[in-house]
């Protein structure tokens, strides 16, 4: 029996496309997958298969609790590997690779680092995050290889963590499959609006300072055939989310609170006319976001042009003609008008950009083949 262990101490891992697709691809090729993750997943893990087994660890929120949490994961990884003798262990994100590395110090464990975020000077003065960064560097340097989303992020990661650039592999944060313009009316039917409405979709995280409320105010001046739809990645309420929800069914704004399964998301993205993916510049991970945005990649895969932040890591969206970059949230309405003026061209370019830059079909097949 060919078994793989994935250590994912992230409550939101079921919303990360490349990770979900990796799990599905290994299972489709006859592997058994054990997943070690935290409880309170948000969103829930929705793939049902007898070859996938999930073990949950209670999530800790205090400093001491997190240290105990780390120790518990290390103990379980060692115990599972002694029992199952995995073909490979994947440590996902910073905590995932750190715990896997610690476990490898006491047993013959080989592991791969699934990198999803760049951690650099943003946290070096923090008493909690600085030791974690040091541990992540050591862990990543001892991995068989590291997977990140594109060469731009790979160069940064290799410089920050002092890695051998030749030991990096790339998986954009996308779903398997080619780009295709295939509109659905999934959201229209859910909302109960006319099929002629053009949905401007904000999907994913929202937080103070990201411009979501400002966009609500702008939408009041949009043509009547536009409708602004929000869907939050996490269904846990915050005061900021409640402010947005206060506009539900007002000013042509709709807020969806449904917890979509992973398999429902293609229909959600393909319901959109234009996608909004505005990322505030909150450090190196956002600034050099590259091909790591699951929502941008999903929009483009379905031929949906995007309005994105004018960050260096997203200039490829403008260069490929698949969307418009804006320096400020106040420019979104103008960007929508630009896309509307040449919509078919933007939509066609979105599909082309996905197929040429964001497709994971070949690299995913190559990854799975390494363990056959």
mmCIF file of C-alpha atoms in Angstrom:
data_model
loop_
_atom_site.group_PDB
_atom_site.id
_atom_site.type_symbol
_atom_site.label_atom_id
_atom_site.label_comp_id
_atom_site.label_asym_id
_atom_site.label_seq_id
_atom_site.Cartn_x
_atom_site.Cartn_y
_atom_site.Cartn_z
ATOM 1 C CA UNK A 1 0.000 0.000 0.000
ATOM 2 C CA UNK A 2 1.460 3.346 -1.074
ATOM 3 C CA UNK A 3 0.817 5.939 1.612
ATOM 4 C CA UNK A 4 1.603 9.643 1.912
ATOM 5 C CA UNK A 5 1.267 11.864 4.972
ATOM 6 C CA UNK A 6 0.428 15.561 4.633
ATOM 7 C CA UNK A 7 0.943 17.712 7.733
ATOM 8 C CA UNK A 8 -1.296 20.786 7.368
ATOM 9 C CA UNK A 9 -1.750 22.853 10.568
ATOM 10 C CA UNK A 10 -3.992 25.337 8.729
ATOM 11 C CA UNK A 11 -7.692 25.733 9.495
ATOM 12 C CA UNK A 12 -8.344 27.023 5.941
ATOM 13 C CA UNK A 13 -6.390 24.406 3.961
ATOM 14 C CA UNK A 14 -9.548 23.199 2.173
ATOM 15 C CA UNK A 15 -9.638 26.551 0.339
ATOM 16 C CA UNK A 16 -6.128 26.166 -1.163
ATOM 17 C CA UNK A 17 -6.576 24.843 -4.735
ATOM 18 C CA UNK A 18 -3.108 23.410 -5.411
ATOM 19 C CA UNK A 19 -3.188 21.503 -2.125
ATOM 20 C CA UNK A 20 -6.665 20.082 -2.714
ATOM 21 C CA UNK A 21 -5.723 19.130 -6.272
ATOM 22 C CA UNK A 22 -2.572 17.409 -5.029
ATOM 23 C CA UNK A 23 -4.631 15.303 -2.621
ATOM 24 C CA UNK A 24 -7.088 14.389 -5.391
ATOM 25 C CA UNK A 25 -4.301 13.552 -7.858
ATOM 26 C CA UNK A 26 -2.481 11.211 -5.494
ATOM 27 C CA UNK A 27 -5.738 9.423 -4.625
ATOM 28 C CA UNK A 28 -6.643 9.113 -8.323
ATOM 29 C CA UNK A 29 -3.287 7.388 -8.873
ATOM 30 C CA UNK A 30 -3.884 4.759 -6.208
ATOM 31 C CA UNK A 31 -2.216 6.360 -3.179
ATOM 32 C CA UNK A 32 -3.647 6.455 0.329
ATOM 33 C CA UNK A 33 -3.470 9.841 2.008
ATOM 34 C CA UNK A 34 -3.247 10.551 5.734
ATOM 35 C CA UNK A 35 -3.864 14.191 6.673
ATOM 36 C CA UNK A 36 -2.808 15.635 10.015
ATOM 37 C CA UNK A 37 -4.500 18.977 10.611
ATOM 38 C CA UNK A 38 -6.153 21.194 13.215
ATOM 39 C CA UNK A 39 -9.760 20.971 14.318
ATOM 40 C CA UNK A 40 -12.234 23.766 13.538
ATOM 41 C CA UNK A 41 -11.589 23.642 9.785
ATOM 42 C CA UNK A 42 -13.053 26.648 7.996
ATOM 43 C CA UNK A 43 -14.100 25.880 5.301
ATOM 44 C CA UNK A 44 -14.707 22.190 5.862
ATOM 45 C CA UNK A 45 -12.810 19.514 3.969
ATOM 46 C CA UNK A 46 -15.417 18.196 1.538
ATOM 47 C CA UNK A 47 -13.634 15.438 -0.424
ATOM 48 C CA UNK A 48 -15.144 12.089 0.485
ATOM 49 C CA UNK A 49 -12.944 9.067 -0.285
ATOM 50 C CA UNK A 50 -12.153 5.937 1.717
ATOM 51 C CA UNK A 51 -8.475 6.319 0.803
ATOM 52 C CA UNK A 52 -8.265 9.641 2.667
ATOM 53 C CA UNK A 53 -7.912 9.588 6.449
ATOM 54 C CA UNK A 54 -7.878 12.756 8.569
ATOM 55 C CA UNK A 55 -6.548 13.094 12.106
ATOM 56 C CA UNK A 56 -7.388 16.317 13.960
ATOM 57 C CA UNK A 57 -5.310 18.123 16.589
ATOM 58 C CA UNK A 58 -6.883 20.709 18.866
ATOM 59 C CA UNK A 59 -5.896 24.208 17.825
ATOM 60 C CA UNK A 60 -4.121 26.248 20.525
ATOM 61 C CA UNK A 61 -4.262 30.039 20.755
ATOM 62 C CA UNK A 62 -1.757 30.925 23.508
ATOM 63 C CA UNK A 63 2.039 30.975 23.191
ATOM 64 C CA UNK A 64 2.477 28.063 25.608
ATOM 65 C CA UNK A 65 -0.412 26.256 23.951
ATOM 66 C CA UNK A 66 1.250 26.605 20.541
ATOM 67 C CA UNK A 67 4.498 25.117 21.847
ATOM 68 C CA UNK A 68 2.555 22.156 23.211
ATOM 69 C CA UNK A 69 0.677 21.988 19.915
ATOM 70 C CA UNK A 70 3.979 21.767 18.021
ATOM 71 C CA UNK A 71 5.248 19.030 20.325
ATOM 72 C CA UNK A 72 2.024 17.039 19.918
ATOM 73 C CA UNK A 73 2.214 17.192 16.108
ATOM 74 C CA UNK A 74 5.863 16.069 16.168
ATOM 75 C CA UNK A 75 4.962 13.135 18.412
ATOM 76 C CA UNK A 76 2.091 12.062 16.157
ATOM 77 C CA UNK A 77 4.160 12.380 12.963
ATOM 78 C CA UNK A 78 6.849 10.120 14.418
ATOM 79 C CA UNK A 79 4.275 7.610 15.628
ATOM 80 C CA UNK A 80 2.438 7.535 12.291
ATOM 81 C CA UNK A 81 5.637 7.143 10.288
ATOM 82 C CA UNK A 82 6.850 4.290 12.510
ATOM 83 C CA UNK A 83 3.566 2.515 11.814
ATOM 84 C CA UNK A 84 2.980 3.338 8.133
ATOM 85 C CA UNK A 85 6.447 3.974 6.644
ATOM 86 C CA UNK A 86 5.210 6.615 4.232
ATOM 87 C CA UNK A 87 6.513 6.991 0.687
ATOM 88 C CA UNK A 88 6.864 10.680 1.514
ATOM 89 C CA UNK A 89 5.715 13.268 4.044
ATOM 90 C CA UNK A 90 4.638 16.742 2.959
ATOM 91 C CA UNK A 91 4.947 19.610 5.439
ATOM 92 C CA UNK A 92 2.547 22.339 4.385
ATOM 93 C CA UNK A 93 3.126 25.975 5.314
ATOM 94 C CA UNK A 94 5.551 27.199 7.936
ATOM 95 C CA UNK A 95 4.317 25.187 10.923
ATOM 96 C CA UNK A 96 3.820 22.079 8.814
ATOM 97 C CA UNK A 97 7.418 21.947 7.621
ATOM 98 C CA UNK A 98 8.818 22.880 11.052
ATOM 99 C CA UNK A 99 7.012 20.041 12.829
ATOM 100 C CA UNK A 100 7.963 17.585 10.080
ATOM 101 C CA UNK A 101 11.611 18.666 10.337
ATOM 102 C CA UNK A 102 11.590 18.236 14.128
ATOM 103 C CA UNK A 103 10.179 14.733 13.680
ATOM 104 C CA UNK A 104 12.931 13.928 11.155
ATOM 105 C CA UNK A 105 15.608 14.719 13.771
ATOM 106 C CA UNK A 106 14.592 11.620 15.722
ATOM 107 C CA UNK A 107 13.808 9.179 12.922
ATOM 108 C CA UNK A 108 14.514 8.439 9.269
ATOM 109 C CA UNK A 109 11.886 10.745 7.781
ATOM 110 C CA UNK A 110 12.136 12.334 4.330
ATOM 111 C CA UNK A 111 9.866 15.278 3.643
ATOM 112 C CA UNK A 112 8.918 17.927 1.099
ATOM 113 C CA UNK A 113 8.113 21.536 1.962
ATOM 114 C CA UNK A 114 4.838 22.841 0.513
ATOM 115 C CA UNK A 115 5.408 26.587 0.755
ATOM 116 C CA UNK A 116 2.304 28.771 0.579
ATOM 117 C CA UNK A 117 3.492 32.075 2.080
ATOM 118 C CA UNK A 118 6.685 34.134 2.098
ATOM 119 C CA UNK A 119 7.817 35.106 5.583
ATOM 120 C CA UNK A 120 10.612 37.654 5.727
ATOM 121 C CA UNK A 121 11.371 40.844 7.653
ATOM 122 C CA UNK A 122 7.689 41.390 8.408
ATOM 123 C CA UNK A 123 7.963 39.522 11.714
ATOM 124 C CA UNK A 124 11.652 39.456 12.682
ATOM 125 C CA UNK A 125 11.119 41.673 15.718
ATOM 126 C CA UNK A 126 8.284 39.538 17.046
ATOM 127 C CA UNK A 127 9.261 37.301 19.956
ATOM 128 C CA UNK A 128 7.030 34.515 18.641
ATOM 129 C CA UNK A 129 7.565 34.720 14.870
ATOM 130 C CA UNK A 130 11.350 35.238 14.786
ATOM 131 C CA UNK A 131 12.186 31.804 16.256
ATOM 132 C CA UNK A 132 9.620 30.275 13.903
ATOM 133 C CA UNK A 133 11.323 31.901 10.919
ATOM 134 C CA UNK A 134 14.698 30.553 12.021
ATOM 135 C CA UNK A 135 13.184 27.077 12.387
ATOM 136 C CA UNK A 136 11.496 27.342 8.977
ATOM 137 C CA UNK A 137 14.838 28.179 7.338
ATOM 138 C CA UNK A 138 16.479 25.127 8.890
ATOM 139 C CA UNK A 139 13.501 22.930 7.991
ATOM 140 C CA UNK A 140 13.348 24.080 4.368
ATOM 141 C CA UNK A 141 17.091 23.551 3.881
ATOM 142 C CA UNK A 142 16.759 19.933 5.001
ATOM 143 C CA UNK A 143 13.743 19.128 2.811
ATOM 144 C CA UNK A 144 14.132 16.847 -0.224
ATOM 145 C CA UNK A 145 12.837 19.802 -2.217
ATOM 146 C CA UNK A 146 10.452 22.722 -1.835
ATOM 147 C CA UNK A 147 7.303 23.447 -3.822
ATOM 148 C CA UNK A 148 6.179 27.041 -4.295
ATOM 149 C CA UNK A 149 3.935 28.752 -6.837
ATOM 150 C CA UNK A 150 6.231 30.395 -9.407
ATOM 151 C CA UNK A 151 9.835 31.319 -10.156
ATOM 152 C CA UNK A 152 9.507 34.882 -8.858
ATOM 153 C CA UNK A 153 8.444 33.615 -5.438
ATOM 154 C CA UNK A 154 10.994 30.827 -5.749
ATOM 155 C CA UNK A 155 13.851 33.291 -6.180
ATOM 156 C CA UNK A 156 12.718 35.229 -3.124
ATOM 157 C CA UNK A 157 12.291 32.077 -1.063
ATOM 158 C CA UNK A 158 15.707 30.749 -2.066
ATOM 159 C CA UNK A 159 17.309 34.060 -1.097
ATOM 160 C CA UNK A 160 15.411 34.453 2.187
ATOM 161 C CA UNK A 161 15.899 30.839 3.299
ATOM 162 C CA UNK A 162 19.295 30.349 1.604
ATOM 163 C CA UNK A 163 18.003 27.439 -0.475
ATOM 164 C CA UNK A 164 19.475 25.776 -3.536
ATOM 165 C CA UNK A 165 17.405 27.266 -6.370
ATOM 166 C CA UNK A 166 17.660 23.952 -8.244
ATOM 167 C CA UNK A 167 15.787 22.195 -5.403
ATOM 168 C CA UNK A 168 12.613 24.201 -6.058
ATOM 169 C CA UNK A 169 9.565 22.991 -7.956
ATOM 170 C CA UNK A 170 6.531 25.028 -8.983
ATOM 171 C CA UNK A 171 2.798 24.510 -8.660
ATOM 172 C CA UNK A 172 0.631 27.581 -9.265
ATOM 173 C CA UNK A 173 -2.281 27.784 -6.841
ATOM 174 C CA UNK A 174 -4.767 26.500 -9.410
ATOM 175 C CA UNK A 175 -7.179 23.706 -10.075
ATOM 176 C CA UNK A 176 -6.447 20.920 -12.557
ATOM 177 C CA UNK A 177 -7.896 21.491 -16.033
ATOM 178 C CA UNK A 178 -7.591 23.933 -18.907
ATOM 179 C CA UNK A 179 -9.020 27.414 -19.228
ATOM 180 C CA UNK A 180 -12.464 27.656 -20.772
ATOM 181 C CA UNK A 181 -15.170 30.288 -21.108
ATOM 182 C CA UNK A 182 -18.221 28.450 -19.829
ATOM 183 C CA UNK A 183 -20.660 30.703 -18.009
ATOM 184 C CA UNK A 184 -22.912 29.397 -15.273
ATOM 185 C CA UNK A 185 -25.847 31.039 -13.493
ATOM 186 C CA UNK A 186 -25.237 29.292 -10.188
ATOM 187 C CA UNK A 187 -25.064 32.512 -8.167
ATOM 188 C CA UNK A 188 -27.903 34.139 -10.085
ATOM 189 C CA UNK A 189 -30.203 31.282 -9.143
ATOM 190 C CA UNK A 190 -28.986 31.274 -5.557
ATOM 191 C CA UNK A 191 -29.562 35.006 -5.188
ATOM 192 C CA UNK A 192 -32.784 34.961 -7.170
ATOM 193 C CA UNK A 193 -31.758 37.728 -9.565
ATOM 194 C CA UNK A 194 -32.237 38.091 -13.303
ATOM 195 C CA UNK A 195 -29.889 36.005 -15.457
ATOM 196 C CA UNK A 196 -29.042 39.234 -17.273
ATOM 197 C CA UNK A 197 -27.398 40.703 -14.196
ATOM 198 C CA UNK A 198 -23.624 41.061 -14.397
ATOM 199 C CA UNK A 199 -22.093 39.831 -11.154
ATOM 200 C CA UNK A 200 -19.028 41.598 -9.821
ATOM 201 C CA UNK A 201 -17.693 38.996 -7.392
ATOM 202 C CA UNK A 202 -15.545 39.479 -4.294
ATOM 203 C CA UNK A 203 -14.744 36.035 -2.922
ATOM 204 C CA UNK A 204 -12.343 35.109 -0.132
ATOM 205 C CA UNK A 205 -11.034 36.935 2.897
ATOM 206 C CA UNK A 206 -12.125 40.406 4.037
ATOM 207 C CA UNK A 207 -10.523 42.528 6.730
ATOM 208 C CA UNK A 208 -10.192 46.131 7.876
ATOM 209 C CA UNK A 209 -8.400 48.269 5.300
ATOM 210 C CA UNK A 210 -8.942 45.993 2.296
ATOM 211 C CA UNK A 211 -11.426 48.324 0.601
ATOM 212 C CA UNK A 212 -14.486 46.066 0.693
ATOM 213 C CA UNK A 213 -16.707 48.661 2.362
ATOM 214 C CA UNK A 214 -15.495 51.354 -0.018
ATOM 215 C CA UNK A 215 -16.442 49.102 -2.925
ATOM 216 C CA UNK A 216 -19.948 48.755 -1.506
ATOM 217 C CA UNK A 217 -20.282 52.537 -1.608
ATOM 218 C CA UNK A 218 -19.009 52.677 -5.197
ATOM 219 C CA UNK A 219 -21.515 50.072 -6.312
ATOM 220 C CA UNK A 220 -24.338 52.507 -5.634
ATOM 221 C CA UNK A 221 -23.235 54.432 -8.719
ATOM 222 C CA UNK A 222 -22.966 51.420 -11.030
ATOM 223 C CA UNK A 223 -25.444 50.739 -13.873
ATOM 224 C CA UNK A 224 -28.550 48.816 -12.855
ATOM 225 C CA UNK A 225 -27.419 45.656 -14.637
ATOM 226 C CA UNK A 226 -24.456 45.250 -12.268
ATOM 227 C CA UNK A 227 -24.711 43.476 -8.945
ATOM 228 C CA UNK A 228 -21.966 43.259 -6.300
ATOM 229 C CA UNK A 229 -21.724 39.869 -4.595
ATOM 230 C CA UNK A 230 -19.567 38.982 -1.582
ATOM 231 C CA UNK A 231 -18.698 35.516 -0.396
ATOM 232 C CA UNK A 232 -16.364 35.186 2.583
ATOM 233 C CA UNK A 233 -13.779 32.396 2.791
ATOM 234 C CA UNK A 234 -14.436 31.987 6.485
ATOM 235 C CA UNK A 235 -17.973 31.937 7.814
ATOM 236 C CA UNK A 236 -16.888 33.210 11.230
ATOM 237 C CA UNK A 237 -18.340 36.664 11.783
ATOM 238 C CA UNK A 238 -16.237 39.712 12.602
ATOM 239 C CA UNK A 239 -17.369 43.312 13.209
ATOM 240 C CA UNK A 240 -16.025 44.221 9.757
ATOM 241 C CA UNK A 241 -18.007 41.471 8.055
ATOM 242 C CA UNK A 242 -21.125 42.568 9.903
ATOM 243 C CA UNK A 243 -20.707 46.080 8.496
ATOM 244 C CA UNK A 244 -20.664 44.624 4.983
ATOM 245 C CA UNK A 245 -23.591 42.314 5.704
ATOM 246 C CA UNK A 246 -25.664 45.329 6.744
ATOM 247 C CA UNK A 247 -25.838 46.211 3.032
ATOM 248 C CA UNK A 248 -27.225 42.809 2.019
ATOM 249 C CA UNK A 249 -29.993 43.297 -0.573
ATOM 250 C CA UNK A 250 -29.423 47.055 -0.478
ATOM 251 C CA UNK A 251 -27.838 49.123 -3.261
ATOM 252 C CA UNK A 252 -27.607 45.989 -5.460
ATOM 253 C CA UNK A 253 -25.329 44.270 -2.929
ATOM 254 C CA UNK A 254 -25.663 40.632 -1.929
ATOM 255 C CA UNK A 255 -23.697 38.819 0.777
ATOM 256 C CA UNK A 256 -23.652 35.024 0.626
ATOM 257 C CA UNK A 257 -23.038 33.118 3.833
ATOM 258 C CA UNK A 258 -23.306 29.625 2.343
ATOM 259 C CA UNK A 259 -20.360 27.301 2.909
ATOM 260 C CA UNK A 260 -19.617 26.100 -0.633
ATOM 261 C CA UNK A 261 -17.961 22.731 -1.088
ATOM 262 C CA UNK A 262 -14.728 22.576 -3.085
ATOM 263 C CA UNK A 263 -16.531 20.970 -6.035
ATOM 264 C CA UNK A 264 -19.103 23.785 -6.127
ATOM 265 C CA UNK A 265 -16.522 26.530 -6.563
ATOM 266 C CA UNK A 266 -16.071 26.278 -10.375
ATOM 267 C CA UNK A 267 -19.774 27.069 -10.799
ATOM 268 C CA UNK A 268 -19.397 29.973 -8.356
ATOM 269 C CA UNK A 269 -16.422 31.508 -10.188
ATOM 270 C CA UNK A 270 -17.951 30.995 -13.637
ATOM 271 C CA UNK A 271 -21.092 32.871 -12.494
ATOM 272 C CA UNK A 272 -19.056 36.063 -12.246
ATOM 273 C CA UNK A 273 -18.809 38.661 -14.978
ATOM 274 C CA UNK A 274 -15.773 40.365 -13.421
ATOM 275 C CA UNK A 275 -13.751 39.300 -10.401
ATOM 276 C CA UNK A 276 -12.318 41.698 -7.818
ATOM 277 C CA UNK A 277 -9.091 40.593 -6.126
ATOM 278 C CA UNK A 278 -7.820 43.636 -4.268
ATOM 279 C CA UNK A 279 -4.867 42.814 -2.016
ATOM 280 C CA UNK A 280 -3.530 45.597 0.248
ATOM 281 C CA UNK A 281 0.256 45.827 0.336
ATOM 282 C CA UNK A 282 0.822 44.159 3.709
ATOM 283 C CA UNK A 283 4.309 42.809 3.184
ATOM 284 C CA UNK A 284 6.423 40.734 0.864
ATOM 285 C CA UNK A 285 3.930 37.870 0.567
ATOM 286 C CA UNK A 286 1.282 40.186 -0.910
ATOM 287 C CA UNK A 287 3.696 42.350 -2.869
ATOM 288 C CA UNK A 288 5.098 39.337 -4.724
ATOM 289 C CA UNK A 289 1.877 37.347 -4.824
ATOM 290 C CA UNK A 290 2.579 36.061 -8.343
ATOM 291 C CA UNK A 291 0.670 32.892 -9.163
ATOM 292 C CA UNK A 292 -0.310 32.123 -5.569
ATOM 293 C CA UNK A 293 -3.791 33.703 -5.562
ATOM 294 C CA UNK A 294 -6.327 30.906 -5.787
ATOM 295 C CA UNK A 295 -9.177 33.266 -6.600
ATOM 296 C CA UNK A 296 -7.382 35.114 -9.409
ATOM 297 C CA UNK A 297 -6.308 31.805 -10.944
ATOM 298 C CA UNK A 298 -9.869 30.459 -10.658
ATOM 299 C CA UNK A 299 -11.421 33.546 -12.235
ATOM 300 C CA UNK A 300 -9.038 33.422 -15.196
ATOM 301 C CA UNK A 301 -9.522 29.678 -15.666
ATOM 302 C CA UNK A 302 -13.187 30.427 -16.387
ATOM 303 C CA UNK A 303 -12.497 33.388 -18.641
ATOM 304 C CA UNK A 304 -13.530 35.947 -16.019
ATOM 305 C CA UNK A 305 -11.411 39.136 -16.249
ATOM 306 C CA UNK A 306 -10.152 40.572 -12.952
ATOM 307 C CA UNK A 307 -9.580 43.890 -11.260
ATOM 308 C CA UNK A 308 -6.456 43.411 -9.134
ATOM 309 C CA UNK A 309 -4.107 45.453 -6.973
ATOM 310 C CA UNK A 310 -1.236 47.274 -8.672
ATOM 311 C CA UNK A 311 1.419 45.165 -6.952
ATOM 312 C CA UNK A 312 4.626 44.089 -8.648
ATOM 313 C CA UNK A 313 3.588 40.474 -8.298
ATOM 314 C CA UNK A 314 0.349 41.087 -10.215
ATOM 315 C CA UNK A 315 1.613 43.150 -13.145
ATOM 316 C CA UNK A 316 1.400 39.976 -15.235
ATOM 317 C CA UNK A 317 -2.405 40.344 -15.122
ATOM 318 C CA UNK A 318 -2.186 43.671 -16.961
ATOM 319 C CA UNK A 319 0.565 42.471 -19.325
ATOM 320 C CA UNK A 320 -1.463 39.432 -20.418
ATOM 321 C CA UNK A 321 -4.581 41.549 -20.995
ATOM 322 C CA UNK A 322 -6.583 39.426 -18.565
ATOM 323 C CA UNK A 323 -7.470 42.279 -16.214
ATOM 324 C CA UNK A 324 -6.741 45.769 -14.935
ATOM 325 C CA UNK A 325 -4.414 46.776 -12.081
ATOM 326 C CA UNK A 326 -5.584 49.535 -9.722
ATOM 327 C CA UNK A 327 -3.493 51.512 -7.236
ATOM 328 C CA UNK A 328 -6.470 52.203 -4.993
ATOM 329 C CA UNK A 329 -9.884 50.686 -4.368
ATOM 330 C CA UNK A 330 -11.405 53.959 -5.597
ATOM 331 C CA UNK A 331 -10.253 53.039 -9.127
ATOM 332 C CA UNK A 332 -12.242 49.800 -9.306
ATOM 333 C CA UNK A 333 -15.297 51.345 -10.980
ATOM 334 C CA UNK A 334 -13.138 52.848 -13.714
ATOM 335 C CA UNK A 335 -11.361 49.517 -14.180
ATOM 336 C CA UNK A 336 -14.716 47.759 -14.580
ATOM 337 C CA UNK A 337 -15.622 50.264 -17.306
ATOM 338 C CA UNK A 338 -12.339 49.549 -19.112
ATOM 339 C CA UNK A 339 -13.007 45.812 -19.062
ATOM 340 C CA UNK A 340 -16.616 46.314 -20.123
ATOM 341 C CA UNK A 341 -15.444 48.319 -23.149
ATOM 342 C CA UNK A 342 -13.510 45.352 -24.576
ATOM 343 C CA UNK A 343 -14.931 42.435 -22.622
ATOM 344 C CA UNK A 344 -14.512 39.618 -25.161
ATOM 345 C CA UNK A 345 -10.837 40.414 -25.580
ATOM 346 C CA UNK A 346 -10.239 40.474 -21.824
ATOM 347 C CA UNK A 347 -12.111 37.183 -21.390
ATOM 348 C CA UNK A 348 -10.177 35.469 -24.161
ATOM 349 C CA UNK A 349 -6.892 36.738 -22.725
ATOM 350 C CA UNK A 350 -7.876 35.448 -19.284
ATOM 351 C CA UNK A 351 -8.145 31.894 -20.627
ATOM 352 C CA UNK A 352 -4.870 32.245 -22.546
ATOM 353 C CA UNK A 353 -3.090 33.550 -19.436
ATOM 354 C CA UNK A 354 -4.360 30.620 -17.397
ATOM 355 C CA UNK A 355 -3.247 28.024 -19.933
ATOM 356 C CA UNK A 356 0.200 29.547 -20.431
ATOM 357 C CA UNK A 357 1.049 30.595 -16.845
ATOM 358 C CA UNK A 358 -1.262 28.972 -14.318
ATOM 359 C CA UNK A 359 -2.029 25.433 -15.481
ATOM 360 C CA UNK A 360 -0.864 22.721 -13.060
ATOM 361 C CA UNK A 361 -1.703 19.652 -15.157
ATOM 362 C CA UNK A 362 1.870 18.864 -16.231
ATOM 363 C CA UNK A 363 3.727 19.745 -13.002
ATOM 364 C CA UNK A 364 1.134 17.834 -10.953
ATOM 365 C CA UNK A 365 1.570 14.738 -13.112
ATOM 366 C CA UNK A 366 5.353 15.037 -12.774
ATOM 367 C CA UNK A 367 5.039 15.291 -8.979
ATOM 368 C CA UNK A 368 2.843 12.206 -8.679
ATOM 369 C CA UNK A 369 5.113 10.251 -11.041
ATOM 370 C CA UNK A 370 8.042 10.756 -8.657
ATOM 371 C CA UNK A 371 6.405 8.396 -6.156
ATOM 372 C CA UNK A 372 4.941 5.721 -8.416
#
